[in-house]
Structures are given as structure tokens and as C-alpha cells.
Short mmCIF file of C-alpha atoms and ligand atoms in Angstrom, two decimals:
data_model
loop_
_atom_site.label_atom_id
_atom_site.label_comp_id
_atom_site.label_asym_id
_atom_site.label_seq_id
_atom_site.Cartn_x
_atom_site.Cartn_y
_atom_site.Cartn_z
CA MET A 1 -8.24 8.08 -53.93
CA SER A 2 -5.47 9.13 -51.56
CA SER A 3 -5.26 7.48 -48.15
CA GLU A 4 -2.88 10.14 -46.79
CA LEU A 5 -4.05 11.62 -43.52
CA VAL A 6 -5.19 15.24 -43.71
CA ARG A 7 -5.55 17.33 -40.56
CA PHE A 8 -8.51 19.64 -40.03
CA SER A 9 -9.89 21.33 -36.96
CA VAL A 10 -13.41 20.99 -35.61
CA ALA A 11 -15.17 23.36 -33.24
CA MET A 12 -17.78 22.01 -30.84
CA PRO A 13 -19.29 22.86 -27.46
CA GLU A 14 -17.06 21.85 -24.54
CA ASP A 15 -19.67 19.57 -22.93
CA LEU A 16 -20.17 17.77 -26.25
CA LEU A 17 -16.40 17.24 -26.50
CA MET A 18 -16.31 15.92 -22.91
CA SER A 19 -19.07 13.44 -23.74
CA PHE A 20 -17.23 12.43 -26.90
CA ASP A 21 -13.99 11.85 -24.94
CA ALA A 22 -15.89 9.61 -22.50
CA PHE A 23 -17.26 7.71 -25.53
CA VAL A 24 -13.72 7.37 -26.95
CA ALA A 25 -12.48 6.09 -23.56
CA ARG A 26 -15.17 3.39 -23.54
CA ARG A 27 -13.89 2.10 -26.87
CA GLY A 28 -10.63 1.26 -25.12
CA LEU A 29 -6.99 2.15 -25.40
CA ALA A 30 -6.65 0.94 -28.99
CA LYS A 31 -8.61 3.91 -30.37
CA ASN A 32 -7.83 7.59 -30.03
CA ARG A 33 -10.04 10.60 -30.79
CA SER A 34 -9.05 10.75 -34.48
CA GLU A 35 -9.64 7.04 -35.04
CA VAL A 36 -13.08 7.19 -33.44
CA VAL A 37 -14.00 10.23 -35.60
CA ARG A 38 -12.90 8.25 -38.70
CA ASP A 39 -15.06 5.26 -37.58
CA LEU A 40 -18.08 7.55 -37.13
CA VAL A 41 -17.56 9.16 -40.55
CA ARG A 42 -17.34 5.68 -42.16
CA ASP A 43 -20.54 4.64 -40.32
CA ALA A 44 -22.30 7.75 -41.64
CA LEU A 45 -21.10 7.04 -45.21
CA VAL A 46 -22.31 3.42 -44.99
CA ASP A 47 -25.68 4.58 -43.58
CA ASP A 48 -25.98 7.06 -46.44
CA ALA A 49 -24.98 4.50 -49.10
CA ILE A 50 -27.40 1.81 -47.88
CA SER A 51 -30.29 4.29 -47.89
CA LEU A 52 -29.91 4.81 -51.65
CA PRO A 53 -31.98 2.48 -53.87
CA GLY A 54 -29.76 0.40 -56.15
CA THR A 55 -26.89 0.04 -53.69
CA GLU A 56 -25.51 -3.50 -53.42
CA VAL A 57 -25.56 -4.49 -49.75
CA MET A 58 -25.02 -7.38 -47.40
CA GLY A 59 -27.74 -8.01 -44.84
CA THR A 60 -27.56 -10.09 -41.68
CA LEU A 61 -31.01 -10.99 -40.42
CA THR A 62 -31.36 -12.59 -37.00
CA ILE A 63 -34.69 -14.12 -36.02
CA VAL A 64 -36.02 -16.04 -33.03
CA PHE A 65 -39.03 -18.33 -33.35
CA ASN A 66 -40.79 -21.22 -31.68
CA HIS A 67 -40.56 -24.15 -34.08
CA HIS A 68 -43.84 -25.57 -32.72
CA ALA A 69 -45.74 -22.43 -33.80
CA SER A 70 -48.03 -23.21 -36.77
CA ASP A 71 -45.91 -24.09 -39.81
CA VAL A 72 -43.36 -21.34 -39.31
CA GLN A 73 -40.36 -23.45 -40.36
CA GLU A 74 -42.05 -24.39 -43.64
CA LYS A 75 -43.02 -20.76 -44.31
CA LEU A 76 -39.46 -19.57 -43.65
CA HIS A 77 -38.17 -22.30 -45.95
CA VAL A 78 -40.51 -21.31 -48.78
CA ILE A 79 -39.52 -17.61 -48.51
CA GLN A 80 -35.81 -18.44 -48.57
CA HIS A 81 -36.10 -20.85 -51.52
CA GLY A 82 -38.13 -18.20 -53.33
CA HIS A 83 -35.13 -15.87 -53.11
CA PHE A 84 -32.32 -18.46 -53.26
CA GLY A 85 -30.15 -16.16 -55.38
CA MET A 86 -30.04 -13.59 -52.59
CA ILE A 87 -29.69 -15.94 -49.62
CA VAL A 88 -25.96 -16.48 -49.08
CA SER A 89 -26.19 -18.63 -45.96
CA THR A 90 -28.53 -19.62 -43.16
CA THR A 91 -27.43 -20.82 -39.75
CA HIS A 92 -29.93 -22.49 -37.46
CA VAL A 93 -29.31 -22.80 -33.71
CA HIS A 94 -31.60 -24.73 -31.34
CA LEU A 95 -31.67 -22.44 -28.28
CA ASP A 96 -33.77 -24.73 -26.12
CA GLU A 97 -36.47 -27.41 -26.56
CA ASP A 98 -38.86 -24.98 -28.26
CA THR A 99 -36.92 -21.95 -29.43
CA CYS A 100 -34.80 -21.57 -32.55
CA LEU A 101 -32.47 -18.79 -33.63
CA GLU A 102 -31.67 -18.30 -37.30
CA VAL A 103 -29.10 -16.00 -38.85
CA ILE A 104 -29.78 -15.39 -42.53
CA ILE A 105 -27.14 -13.64 -44.62
CA LEU A 106 -28.51 -11.85 -47.66
CA ARG A 107 -26.83 -10.11 -50.58
CA GLY A 108 -28.47 -7.86 -53.13
CA GLU A 109 -30.00 -4.48 -53.83
CA THR A 110 -30.90 -2.65 -50.63
CA THR A 111 -34.64 -2.40 -51.34
CA ASP A 112 -34.85 -6.15 -52.12
CA VAL A 113 -32.86 -7.14 -49.00
CA ARG A 114 -35.16 -5.01 -46.80
CA ALA A 115 -38.27 -6.45 -48.48
CA ILE A 116 -37.20 -10.07 -47.87
CA ALA A 117 -36.22 -9.24 -44.28
CA ASP A 118 -39.62 -7.61 -43.69
CA GLN A 119 -41.36 -10.66 -45.17
CA ILE A 120 -39.42 -13.01 -42.86
CA LEU A 121 -39.86 -10.78 -39.77
CA GLY A 122 -43.58 -10.53 -40.58
CA THR A 123 -44.04 -14.30 -40.80
CA LYS A 124 -46.48 -15.57 -38.16
CA GLY A 125 -44.50 -17.39 -35.48
CA VAL A 126 -41.37 -15.23 -35.71
CA LYS A 127 -41.14 -13.72 -32.23
CA ASN A 128 -38.47 -11.08 -32.75
CA GLY A 129 -35.40 -10.23 -34.74
CA GLY A 130 -33.58 -7.55 -36.64
CA LEU A 131 -31.69 -6.71 -39.81
CA VAL A 132 -28.21 -5.23 -39.99
CA ILE A 133 -27.17 -3.90 -43.39
CA THR A 134 -23.73 -2.95 -44.54
CA THR A 135 -22.39 -2.06 -47.94
CA THR A 136 -20.09 -4.09 -50.11
CA GLY A 137 -18.71 -0.79 -51.39
CA GLN A 138 -15.12 0.34 -50.83
CA MET A 139 -14.57 2.24 -47.59
CA VAL A 140 -11.27 3.99 -46.86
NI1 NI B 1 -34.25 -25.39 -33.99
#
């Protein structure tokens, strides 16, 4: 695959371009219009890749829970040990006297990573959280 830059022109409504330029400006001086378009194309390719079953992905799941709530810590422990081959790392932060934050890094097939994340997010006592998935695939 060639990494040489190729120029092409894009037509779009003027007000859309003005909004895009404001978006580019918010990203700071380090990025110009072309670089931001390349970032957006890469984001779209990652989104497309991670939507396909069978794609190897990395997932970062962040959850917040009250460690006093039922036996939530034990339940989270059992789920993670049940999938130890896919759990790369878990970081636990004590936010205050009651509240814990956990960041769980997962690696595996996209459907499996989403299923484990849904199981953890659906555990009684988990107050909120979210999964971010990216691909381990090569991006130009
Ligand atoms: Ni804690």
C-alpha cells in the first residue's frame, strides 16, 4: 500500500464547508483541513471495520459503581475471570468513600467484546459506563 499523498477535489455546500472550517479550527493549529479529513476517513474506516463480525478489536470499558451495592464487586470479578483470556488489564480507582471507577481493557472478536461489555454494564450495581472499541488493524 502506497502512503504517497494523492490530491482530489471535493464539492460541498458553502455553509457545510464553513462549519467544517470552524471544526478544523477547534482542533488547533497543528491540524489543517487535509489532516482533519484524513482523521475523519480513518475514523469511518475503523467504525466500519469494528462493525464487521470476526474483526479483532481492542475495547476499553469504563464503569462506575458503588462498592457497597449488593455483591457487585464479586459479580464483576466472576465475569472477568470467566473471560480471563480476553481481559488484558483492569484498573480500579476509588473515587470517594463509596464510589469506584474501573477501566477494563479487552481484546478479542468484536461480537465477544461487546457481549462481555454488555454483561458487565448490565450487572446490578453498575451505575453507568461505556465501551470504546478500536481496531488492531493497520491504518494508514
Ligand atoms: Ni474502590
